[in-house]
Short mmCIF file of C-alpha atoms and ligand atoms in Angstrom, two decimals:
data_model
loop_
_atom_site.label_atom_id
_atom_site.label_comp_id
_atom_site.label_asym_id
_atom_site.label_seq_id
_atom_site.Cartn_x
_atom_site.Cartn_y
_atom_site.Cartn_z
CA UNK A 225 38.52 -2.65 17.12
CA UNK A 226 36.95 0.57 18.34
CA UNK A 227 40.42 2.05 18.85
CA UNK A 228 40.68 2.20 15.07
CA UNK A 229 38.09 4.94 15.10
CA UNK A 230 39.38 8.44 14.50
CA UNK A 231 37.70 11.31 16.29
CA UNK A 232 37.46 15.02 15.70
CA UNK A 233 36.53 17.61 18.30
CA UNK A 234 35.12 20.90 17.00
CA UNK A 235 35.67 23.77 19.43
CA UNK A 236 38.59 23.48 21.84
CA UNK A 237 37.41 25.50 24.80
CA UNK A 238 36.85 24.04 28.23
CA UNK A 239 34.62 21.21 27.07
CA UNK A 240 36.40 20.48 23.79
CA UNK A 241 39.97 20.53 25.10
CA UNK A 242 38.96 18.24 27.95
CA UNK A 243 37.08 15.86 25.69
CA UNK A 244 39.89 15.74 23.13
CA UNK A 245 42.58 14.96 25.73
CA UNK A 246 40.42 12.40 27.53
CA UNK A 247 39.43 10.57 24.32
CA UNK A 248 43.08 10.49 23.27
CA UNK A 249 43.94 8.99 26.66
CA UNK A 250 41.51 6.17 25.86
CA UNK A 251 43.68 5.37 22.82
CA UNK A 252 41.82 7.15 20.01
CA UNK A 253 43.45 9.29 17.37
CA UNK A 254 41.92 12.72 17.93
CA UNK A 255 42.11 15.98 15.99
CA UNK A 256 40.89 19.12 17.74
CA UNK A 257 39.75 22.00 15.51
CA UNK A 258 39.25 25.60 16.59
CA UNK A 259 39.03 28.92 14.77
CA UNK A 260 41.34 30.64 17.30
CA UNK A 261 44.94 30.26 16.03
CA UNK A 262 46.43 31.27 19.38
CA UNK A 263 44.49 28.63 21.26
CA UNK A 264 45.41 26.00 18.67
CA UNK A 265 49.11 26.94 18.88
CA UNK A 266 49.09 26.59 22.67
CA UNK A 267 47.21 23.29 22.66
CA UNK A 268 49.54 21.94 19.95
CA UNK A 269 52.47 22.64 22.28
CA UNK A 270 50.63 20.68 24.98
CA UNK A 271 49.83 23.85 26.95
CA UNK A 272 46.40 24.47 28.41
CA UNK A 273 44.93 27.96 27.81
CA UNK A 274 42.99 27.81 31.12
CA UNK A 275 43.41 26.32 34.58
CA UNK A 276 41.99 22.87 35.22
CA UNK A 277 43.63 20.53 37.74
CA UNK A 278 45.06 17.39 36.10
CA UNK A 279 44.14 18.38 32.54
CA UNK A 280 47.43 20.19 31.94
CA UNK A 281 49.44 17.01 32.55
CA UNK A 282 47.04 14.84 30.57
CA UNK A 283 47.08 17.21 27.59
CA UNK A 284 50.89 17.40 27.52
CA UNK A 285 51.12 13.63 27.78
CA UNK A 286 48.62 12.98 24.98
CA UNK A 287 50.12 15.55 22.58
CA UNK A 288 53.48 13.86 23.12
CA UNK A 289 52.11 10.46 22.03
CA UNK A 290 51.22 11.98 18.63
CA UNK A 291 47.64 10.70 18.91
CA UNK A 292 46.30 14.16 19.77
CA UNK A 293 46.71 17.07 17.35
CA UNK A 294 45.10 20.48 16.96
CA UNK A 295 44.51 22.64 13.91
CA UNK A 296 42.56 25.60 12.57
CA UNK A 297 42.03 23.75 9.30
CA UNK A 298 38.55 22.26 9.23
CA UNK A 299 39.39 19.93 6.35
CA UNK A 300 41.41 17.94 8.90
CA UNK A 301 38.17 16.37 10.11
CA UNK A 302 37.78 14.47 6.84
CA UNK A 303 39.72 11.48 8.25
CA UNK A 304 37.51 11.20 11.30
CA UNK A 305 34.64 8.77 11.82
CA UNK A 306 33.05 10.66 14.71
CA UNK A 307 32.89 14.43 15.19
CA UNK A 308 32.20 15.87 18.63
CA UNK A 309 30.76 19.38 18.49
CA UNK A 310 31.92 21.19 21.64
CA UNK A 311 31.51 24.87 20.75
CA UNK A 312 29.98 27.41 23.12
CA UNK A 313 26.31 28.38 23.36
CA UNK A 314 26.51 31.65 25.34
CA UNK A 315 23.55 33.76 26.35
CA UNK A 316 22.56 35.92 23.37
CA UNK A 317 23.27 39.63 23.57
CA UNK A 318 19.64 40.67 23.20
CA UNK A 319 17.76 38.32 25.50
CA UNK A 320 17.66 35.19 27.64
CA UNK A 321 17.95 32.67 24.79
CA UNK A 322 21.13 30.80 23.89
CA UNK A 323 23.17 31.99 20.91
CA UNK A 324 23.28 29.00 18.56
CA UNK A 325 25.35 30.59 15.83
CA UNK A 326 28.56 28.72 16.77
CA UNK A 327 26.86 25.32 16.82
CA UNK A 328 25.15 25.92 13.50
CA UNK A 329 28.36 27.22 11.92
CA UNK A 330 30.34 24.22 13.22
CA UNK A 331 27.96 21.68 11.69
CA UNK A 332 27.73 23.61 8.41
CA UNK A 333 31.51 23.95 8.14
CA UNK A 334 32.28 20.28 8.67
CA UNK A 335 29.41 19.02 6.47
CA UNK A 336 31.42 19.01 3.19
CA UNK A 337 34.21 16.98 4.84
CA UNK A 338 32.06 14.24 6.35
CA UNK A 339 32.89 10.79 5.05
CA UNK A 340 30.42 7.98 4.41
CA UNK A 341 28.89 6.60 7.60
CA UNK A 342 30.33 9.21 9.90
CA UNK A 343 28.52 10.50 12.98
CA UNK A 344 28.30 14.08 14.21
CA UNK A 345 27.82 14.13 17.99
CA UNK A 346 26.70 17.34 19.64
CA UNK A 347 27.96 17.88 23.17
CA UNK A 348 27.20 21.60 23.55
CA UNK A 349 24.21 22.56 25.71
CA UNK A 350 21.42 23.55 23.32
CA UNK A 351 17.72 24.39 23.50
CA UNK A 352 15.50 21.38 22.97
CA UNK A 353 14.73 20.87 19.29
CA UNK A 354 18.14 22.03 18.05
CA UNK A 355 19.48 18.52 17.40
CA UNK A 356 16.45 17.50 15.39
CA UNK A 357 16.67 20.57 13.15
CA UNK A 358 20.45 20.20 12.72
CA UNK A 359 19.92 16.56 11.77
CA UNK A 360 17.26 17.50 9.23
CA UNK A 361 19.65 20.06 7.75
CA UNK A 362 22.49 17.54 7.64
CA UNK A 363 20.39 14.97 5.76
CA UNK A 364 20.25 17.59 2.99
CA UNK A 365 23.85 18.81 3.03
CA UNK A 366 25.60 15.56 3.99
CA UNK A 367 23.20 12.61 3.59
CA UNK A 368 26.13 10.21 4.09
CA UNK A 369 26.37 11.25 7.76
CA UNK A 370 24.13 11.04 10.85
CA UNK A 371 23.78 13.21 13.95
CA UNK A 372 23.39 12.33 17.65
CA UNK A 373 23.43 14.32 20.88
CA UNK A 374 25.52 13.40 23.90
CA UNK A 375 25.23 15.99 26.68
CA UNK A 376 28.17 16.65 28.95
CA UNK A 377 27.87 17.06 32.71
CA UNK A 378 31.46 17.93 33.60
CA UNK A 379 32.16 20.27 36.47
CA UNK A 380 35.05 22.70 36.27
CA UNK A 381 37.74 21.59 38.68
CA UNK A 382 36.78 17.92 38.07
CA UNK A 383 36.75 17.95 34.27
CA UNK A 384 39.01 14.92 33.71
CA UNK A 385 37.38 12.83 36.40
CA UNK A 386 33.88 13.70 35.17
CA UNK A 387 34.79 12.81 31.58
CA UNK A 388 36.60 9.54 32.21
CA UNK A 389 34.46 8.34 35.12
CA UNK A 390 31.12 10.11 34.67
CA UNK A 391 28.15 9.12 36.81
CA UNK A 392 26.16 8.39 33.65
CA UNK A 393 26.42 8.52 29.87
CA UNK A 394 23.41 9.92 28.04
CA UNK A 395 23.06 9.54 24.29
CA UNK A 396 20.28 10.97 22.18
CA UNK A 397 20.02 8.99 18.96
CA UNK A 398 17.62 8.57 16.08
CA UNK A 399 18.54 4.94 15.33
CA UNK A 400 20.40 1.86 16.61
CA UNK A 401 23.45 2.43 14.45
CA UNK A 402 24.24 5.77 16.06
CA UNK A 403 23.93 4.19 19.51
CA UNK A 404 26.28 1.35 18.50
CA UNK A 405 28.93 3.82 17.29
CA UNK A 406 28.77 5.75 20.55
CA UNK A 407 28.98 2.51 22.52
CA UNK A 408 32.22 1.73 20.70
CA UNK A 409 33.70 5.11 21.63
CA UNK A 410 32.70 4.85 25.26
CA UNK A 411 33.45 1.13 25.62
CA UNK A 412 36.19 1.59 28.28
CA UNK A 413 33.92 3.88 30.32
CA UNK A 414 30.90 1.58 30.00
CA UNK A 415 33.14 -1.28 31.16
CA UNK A 416 33.55 0.53 34.49
CA UNK A 417 29.83 -0.03 35.09
CA UNK A 418 28.79 3.50 34.08
CA UNK A 419 25.01 3.68 33.53
CA UNK A 420 24.15 4.07 29.85
CA UNK A 421 20.98 5.93 28.95
CA UNK A 422 19.64 5.91 25.42
CA UNK A 423 17.17 8.66 24.70
CA UNK A 424 15.63 10.35 21.71
CA UNK A 425 17.22 13.62 20.57
CA UNK A 426 14.90 16.04 22.43
CA UNK A 427 15.08 14.09 25.70
CA UNK A 428 18.88 14.03 25.59
CA UNK A 429 18.93 17.80 25.18
CA UNK A 430 16.43 18.22 27.99
CA UNK A 431 18.38 15.98 30.40
CA UNK A 432 21.20 18.50 30.47
CA UNK A 433 19.14 21.59 31.16
CA UNK A 434 16.91 19.71 33.60
CA UNK A 435 19.97 18.61 35.59
CA UNK A 436 21.40 22.13 35.70
CA UNK A 437 17.99 23.59 36.61
CA UNK A 438 17.70 21.13 39.48
CA UNK A 439 21.16 22.03 40.78
CA UNK A 440 20.40 25.75 40.51
CA UNK A 441 17.11 25.18 42.31
CA UNK A 442 18.84 23.35 45.14
CA UNK A 443 21.29 26.21 45.64
CA UNK A 444 18.59 28.89 45.49
CA UNK A 445 16.42 26.85 47.84
CA UNK A 446 19.09 26.89 50.52
CA UNK A 447 19.77 30.57 49.87
CA UNK A 448 16.05 31.28 50.34
CA UNK A 449 16.27 29.37 53.64
CA UNK A 450 19.26 31.56 54.50
CA UNK A 451 17.11 34.67 54.04
CA UNK A 452 14.45 33.19 56.32
CA UNK A 453 17.08 32.16 58.88
CA UNK A 454 18.39 35.72 58.95
CA UNK A 455 14.87 37.06 59.49
CA UNK A 456 13.99 34.48 62.12
CA UNK A 457 17.28 34.24 64.01
CA UNK A 458 18.21 30.77 62.72
CA UNK A 459 21.38 29.23 61.31
CA UNK A 460 21.23 27.96 57.72
CA UNK A 461 24.38 25.85 58.04
CA UNK A 462 22.78 23.79 60.82
CA UNK A 463 19.51 23.64 58.88
CA UNK A 464 21.31 22.40 55.73
CA UNK A 465 23.16 19.75 57.69
CA UNK A 466 19.96 18.55 59.33
CA UNK A 467 17.85 18.30 56.16
CA UNK A 468 20.76 16.83 54.19
CA UNK A 469 20.74 13.63 56.27
CA UNK A 470 17.46 12.71 54.58
CA UNK A 471 18.70 10.71 51.57
CA UNK A 472 15.76 12.00 49.53
CA UNK A 473 17.19 15.50 49.97
CA UNK A 474 20.94 14.79 50.16
CA UNK A 475 23.56 17.09 51.62
CA UNK A 476 25.36 18.20 48.44
CA UNK A 477 24.64 21.56 46.79
CA UNK A 478 23.15 22.91 50.01
CA UNK A 479 26.00 25.31 50.71
CA UNK A 480 24.35 28.67 51.34
CA UNK A 481 26.18 31.81 50.31
CA UNK A 482 26.46 34.28 47.45
CA UNK A 483 25.01 31.77 45.00
CA UNK A 484 25.81 30.20 41.68
CA UNK A 485 27.69 31.63 38.72
CA UNK A 486 29.92 30.30 35.96
CA UNK A 487 29.48 29.60 32.29
CA UNK A 488 26.63 27.10 32.70
CA UNK A 489 24.04 27.33 35.46
CA UNK A 490 22.93 30.98 35.03
CA UNK A 491 22.76 30.94 31.23
CA UNK A 492 21.26 27.45 31.05
CA UNK A 493 18.27 28.23 33.26
CA UNK A 494 17.64 31.44 31.30
CA UNK A 495 17.85 29.70 27.93
CA UNK A 496 15.56 26.96 29.25
CA UNK A 497 12.93 29.54 30.22
CA UNK A 498 13.22 31.23 26.83
CA UNK A 499 12.80 27.91 25.02
CA UNK A 500 9.83 26.85 27.17
CA UNK A 501 8.12 30.10 26.25
CA UNK A 502 8.66 29.40 22.54
CA UNK A 503 7.17 25.95 23.05
CA UNK A 504 4.09 27.30 24.82
CA UNK A 505 5.20 25.80 28.15
CA UNK A 506 6.23 29.06 29.82
CA UNK A 507 4.26 28.43 32.99
CA UNK A 508 6.07 25.15 33.69
CA UNK A 509 9.36 26.99 34.18
CA UNK A 510 8.11 30.19 35.82
CA UNK A 511 9.77 28.98 39.04
CA UNK A 512 13.20 29.31 37.41
CA UNK A 513 12.66 33.07 37.25
CA UNK A 514 12.44 33.02 41.04
CA UNK A 515 15.52 30.76 41.26
CA UNK A 516 17.44 33.35 39.23
CA UNK A 517 16.09 36.21 41.36
CA UNK A 518 17.01 34.53 44.67
CA UNK A 519 20.47 33.90 43.26
CA UNK A 520 21.06 37.51 42.25
CA UNK A 521 19.57 38.74 45.55
CA UNK A 522 22.29 36.90 47.49
CA UNK A 523 24.86 39.27 45.95
CA UNK A 524 22.83 42.28 47.04
CA UNK A 525 22.46 40.88 50.56
CA UNK A 526 26.24 40.84 50.99
CA UNK A 527 26.46 44.45 49.88
CA UNK A 528 23.73 45.34 52.41
CA UNK A 529 25.75 43.68 55.20
CA UNK A 530 28.84 45.66 54.11
CA UNK A 531 26.92 48.96 54.23
CA UNK A 532 25.47 48.00 57.56
CA UNK A 533 28.93 47.29 58.98
CA UNK A 534 30.69 50.30 57.48
CA UNK A 535 28.37 53.03 56.23
CA UNK A 536 25.91 53.85 53.45
CA UNK A 537 28.69 55.93 51.91
CA UNK A 538 31.56 53.56 51.14
CA UNK A 539 33.97 56.07 49.63
CA UNK A 540 36.23 56.25 52.67
CA UNK A 541 36.71 52.52 53.05
CA UNK A 542 39.10 49.85 51.84
CA UNK A 543 37.39 46.52 51.21
CA UNK A 544 39.55 43.42 50.68
CA UNK A 545 37.86 40.83 48.48
CA UNK A 546 39.18 37.29 48.78
CA UNK A 547 38.16 35.37 45.67
CA UNK A 548 37.24 36.39 42.12
CA UNK A 549 36.41 33.11 40.39
CA UNK A 550 32.88 31.66 40.37
CA UNK A 551 34.12 28.72 42.43
CA UNK A 552 37.45 27.43 43.78
CA UNK A 553 39.94 25.35 41.73
CA UNK A 554 39.06 27.24 38.57
CA UNK A 555 40.28 30.40 36.86
CA UNK A 556 36.84 31.04 35.39
CA UNK A 557 35.30 34.41 36.23
CA UNK A 558 32.29 34.16 33.90
CA UNK A 559 29.21 35.42 35.75
CA UNK A 560 31.16 35.15 39.00
CA UNK A 561 29.12 36.29 42.02
CA UNK A 562 32.39 37.24 43.77
CA UNK A 563 33.56 39.50 40.96
CA UNK A 564 30.08 40.99 40.53
CA UNK A 565 30.02 42.01 44.20
CA UNK A 566 33.53 43.49 43.91
CA UNK A 567 32.49 45.47 40.82
CA UNK A 568 29.38 46.81 42.52
CA UNK A 569 31.32 47.91 45.61
CA UNK A 570 33.94 49.55 43.40
CA UNK A 571 31.14 51.36 41.52
CA UNK A 572 29.79 52.53 44.89
CA UNK A 573 33.10 54.30 45.49
CA UNK A 574 34.82 51.86 47.86
CA UNK A 575 38.53 51.18 47.53
CA UNK A 576 38.23 47.52 46.53
CA UNK A 577 41.29 45.28 46.32
CA UNK A 578 40.85 41.73 45.03
CA UNK A 579 42.91 38.60 45.44
CA UNK A 580 42.40 35.20 43.85
CA UNK A 581 44.86 32.29 43.58
CA UNK A 582 44.10 31.70 39.86
CA UNK A 583 41.59 34.29 38.67
CA UNK A 584 43.44 37.61 38.79
CA UNK A 585 44.44 37.72 35.12
CA UNK A 586 41.03 36.66 33.74
CA UNK A 587 39.37 39.16 36.12
CA UNK A 588 41.76 41.94 35.13
CA UNK A 589 41.06 41.32 31.45
CA UNK A 590 37.35 41.85 32.09
CA UNK A 591 37.68 44.72 34.54
CA UNK A 592 41.02 46.52 34.00
CA UNK A 593 39.97 49.34 36.34
CA UNK A 594 39.76 47.14 39.43
CA UNK A 595 42.68 46.79 41.84
CA UNK A 596 44.29 43.43 42.39
CA UNK A 597 46.81 42.13 44.92
CA UNK A 598 49.27 39.28 44.37
CA UNK A 599 48.72 37.68 47.75
CA UNK A 600 45.94 37.43 50.31
CA UNK A 601 48.09 39.18 52.92
CA UNK A 602 48.86 42.04 50.54
CA UNK A 603 45.15 42.30 49.73
CA UNK A 604 43.98 42.67 53.34
CA UNK A 605 46.62 45.25 54.38
CA UNK A 606 44.87 48.25 55.93
CA UNK A 607 41.40 46.92 55.07
CA UNK A 608 38.31 48.17 56.85
CA UNK A 609 36.50 44.95 56.02
CA UNK A 610 37.31 41.57 54.44
CA UNK A 611 34.87 39.80 52.15
CA UNK A 612 35.45 36.07 51.69
CA UNK A 613 33.70 35.30 48.40
CA UNK A 614 35.27 32.20 46.82
CA UNK A 615 36.08 29.28 49.10
CA UNK A 616 39.68 28.51 48.11
CA UNK A 617 41.51 26.26 50.57
CA UNK A 618 44.18 28.95 50.88
CA UNK A 619 41.63 31.21 52.59
CA UNK A 620 40.46 28.53 55.02
CA UNK A 621 44.09 28.11 56.00
CA UNK A 622 44.57 31.79 56.86
CA UNK A 623 45.52 32.47 60.47
CA UNK A 624 42.97 34.98 61.85
CA UNK A 625 45.46 36.24 64.48
CA UNK A 626 48.08 37.03 61.85
CA UNK A 627 45.53 38.66 59.54
CA UNK A 628 44.29 40.73 62.49
CA UNK A 629 47.68 42.46 62.62
CA UNK A 630 47.41 43.60 59.00
CA UNK A 631 43.93 45.11 58.82
CA UNK A 632 42.49 48.38 60.05
CA UNK A 633 39.21 46.86 61.30
CA UNK A 634 38.70 43.25 62.29
CA UNK A 635 35.49 42.68 60.33
CA UNK A 636 35.01 39.73 58.00
CA UNK A 637 31.98 38.59 56.03
CA UNK A 638 32.00 34.96 54.94
CA UNK A 639 30.00 34.88 51.71
CA UNK A 640 30.49 31.14 51.31
CA UNK A 641 29.92 29.78 54.82
CA UNK A 642 33.27 28.06 54.57
CA UNK A 643 35.42 29.67 57.27
CA UNK A 644 35.64 28.54 60.90
CA UNK A 645 33.54 31.17 62.67
CA UNK A 646 34.67 30.28 66.18
CA UNK A 647 38.34 30.45 65.19
CA UNK A 648 37.93 33.96 63.74
CA UNK A 649 35.82 35.15 66.65
CA UNK A 650 38.29 33.87 69.21
CA UNK A 651 40.95 35.98 67.45
CA UNK A 652 38.79 39.05 68.08
CA UNK A 653 37.00 39.35 64.73
CA UNK A 654 33.50 40.60 64.09
CA UNK A 655 32.34 37.73 61.87
CA UNK A 656 29.21 37.70 59.70
CA UNK A 657 28.00 34.97 57.40
CA UNK A 658 24.97 34.79 55.12
CA UNK A 659 22.07 32.93 56.75
CA UNK A 660 23.59 32.80 60.24
CA UNK A 661 22.48 35.01 63.04
CA UNK A 662 25.30 36.69 64.90
C1 UDX B 2122 27.83 22.90 36.44
C2 UDX B 2122 27.22 21.50 36.65
O1 UDX B 2122 27.50 21.07 37.98
C3 UDX B 2122 27.80 20.53 35.64
O2 UDX B 2122 27.20 19.25 35.79
C4 UDX B 2122 27.53 21.07 34.24
O3 UDX B 2122 28.09 20.23 33.26
C5 UDX B 2122 28.11 22.48 34.09
O4 UDX B 2122 27.58 23.33 35.11
P1 UDX B 2122 30.14 24.08 37.06
O5 UDX B 2122 29.63 25.28 36.32
O6 UDX B 2122 31.54 23.62 36.86
O7 UDX B 2122 29.21 22.81 36.71
O8 UDX B 2122 29.94 24.41 38.59
P2 UDX B 2122 29.24 23.76 39.87
O9 UDX B 2122 30.20 22.97 40.63
O10 UDX B 2122 27.94 23.13 39.51
O11 UDX B 2122 28.94 25.11 40.69
C6 UDX B 2122 28.11 26.13 40.13
C7 UDX B 2122 28.01 27.31 41.06
O12 UDX B 2122 27.18 26.99 42.18
C8 UDX B 2122 29.33 27.83 41.64
O13 UDX B 2122 29.30 29.25 41.55
C9 UDX B 2122 29.29 27.37 43.08
O14 UDX B 2122 30.01 28.24 43.93
C10 UDX B 2122 27.80 27.42 43.38
N1 UDX B 2122 27.37 26.52 44.46
C11 UDX B 2122 27.52 25.18 44.34
C12 UDX B 2122 26.79 27.06 45.60
O15 UDX B 2122 26.64 28.28 45.74
N2 UDX B 2122 26.38 26.20 46.59
C13 UDX B 2122 26.51 24.86 46.48
O16 UDX B 2122 26.09 24.15 47.43
C14 UDX B 2122 27.10 24.33 45.33
#
């Protein structure tokens, strides 16, 4: 019965395109709406405008069935029973807070097309209180509809898996009916035994930012330990392994290195701090300021190691940067620590050449003045120093003896603690890694 429901997805970026294709794969008729005609044209042809393993095939397959369509015409949502709002909430230009203009505009634009009994479901990450005020607004403009919030926890690189087999489903609702509708949509996922958590609207919003704050805290914690290890002559990789065996701590997200980036973690912790301040709870989240500072410091620490290895004046040196994306298996360079370090070294006068298996074009669009190489071997040719900044498998598979023949100086800094130190050292390399004493 639930398959008779028709869904709309407003905003077809990373989250929306994934959600639309995954919901279609569950058997629903789905229409994706976006204001960007180019993006809509690509998606309508079954082509993904970004890189995400597995989503390209799923999208093509679902478009072919005819169940999944895309349009720039917002009136197309009028057939749908449920409307998922998946637009972006980037950091605002003038502060730490999130820019809510796209979310507000999305809800306002669809309001006149909402049919009797339909449900608007926010998936975007928003400051707590947003859902309640949007719902209050909607009761005025479209009293025939209701609004719920259903935060999304998908990781880039695992978007399909995280959507179709999430580790939990969280729904913020104001009444039983809204919960029942969402249960119908997610029936096949619930049937897999996925935990279902019903919350009120503010708690659902908070779950998302709390989860991302915790993850950011875990990463900055281990990076703080890395700083102490460097000062004390310890090894953070051994420390992380040892504490990770305690199930209360857990071994995941304890990979020390140049820290977190991407479209979520950095902006979410900042928006959370800004919102807490508005709510009079500033002190409760003061620690996140330190989490952010530790994270940004990791980038500076790499640059310090480079200067230490080469010279204060970097103008005479070629630095090969392996990795531009904020993490492997993604082409996303938003707030990428790797790219930030490359930009800073370039600004300091070094001859920086960057390689990335998927991120060169997005990086070039942002920084057209940087130099890029089409292959890792091309990138390292004649380099005075190699920086390993995004842990793509391709880089772990490099043969240190072969690379040694291409560079000027055999110096490598592993900014992700992902390379085999002994292997590189045995091939004659001077090998540094964050948080590990030489
Ligand atoms: C994150 C959350 O994980 C996800 O639940 C949420 O929905 C969106 O934000 P994502 O941005 O895809 O997902 O990236 P994630 O895998 O969390 O990694 C974030 C950053 O932390 C990356 O830059 C990664 O390199 C870094 N990281 C991760 C570390 O530096 N060390 C670690 O141990 C783990």
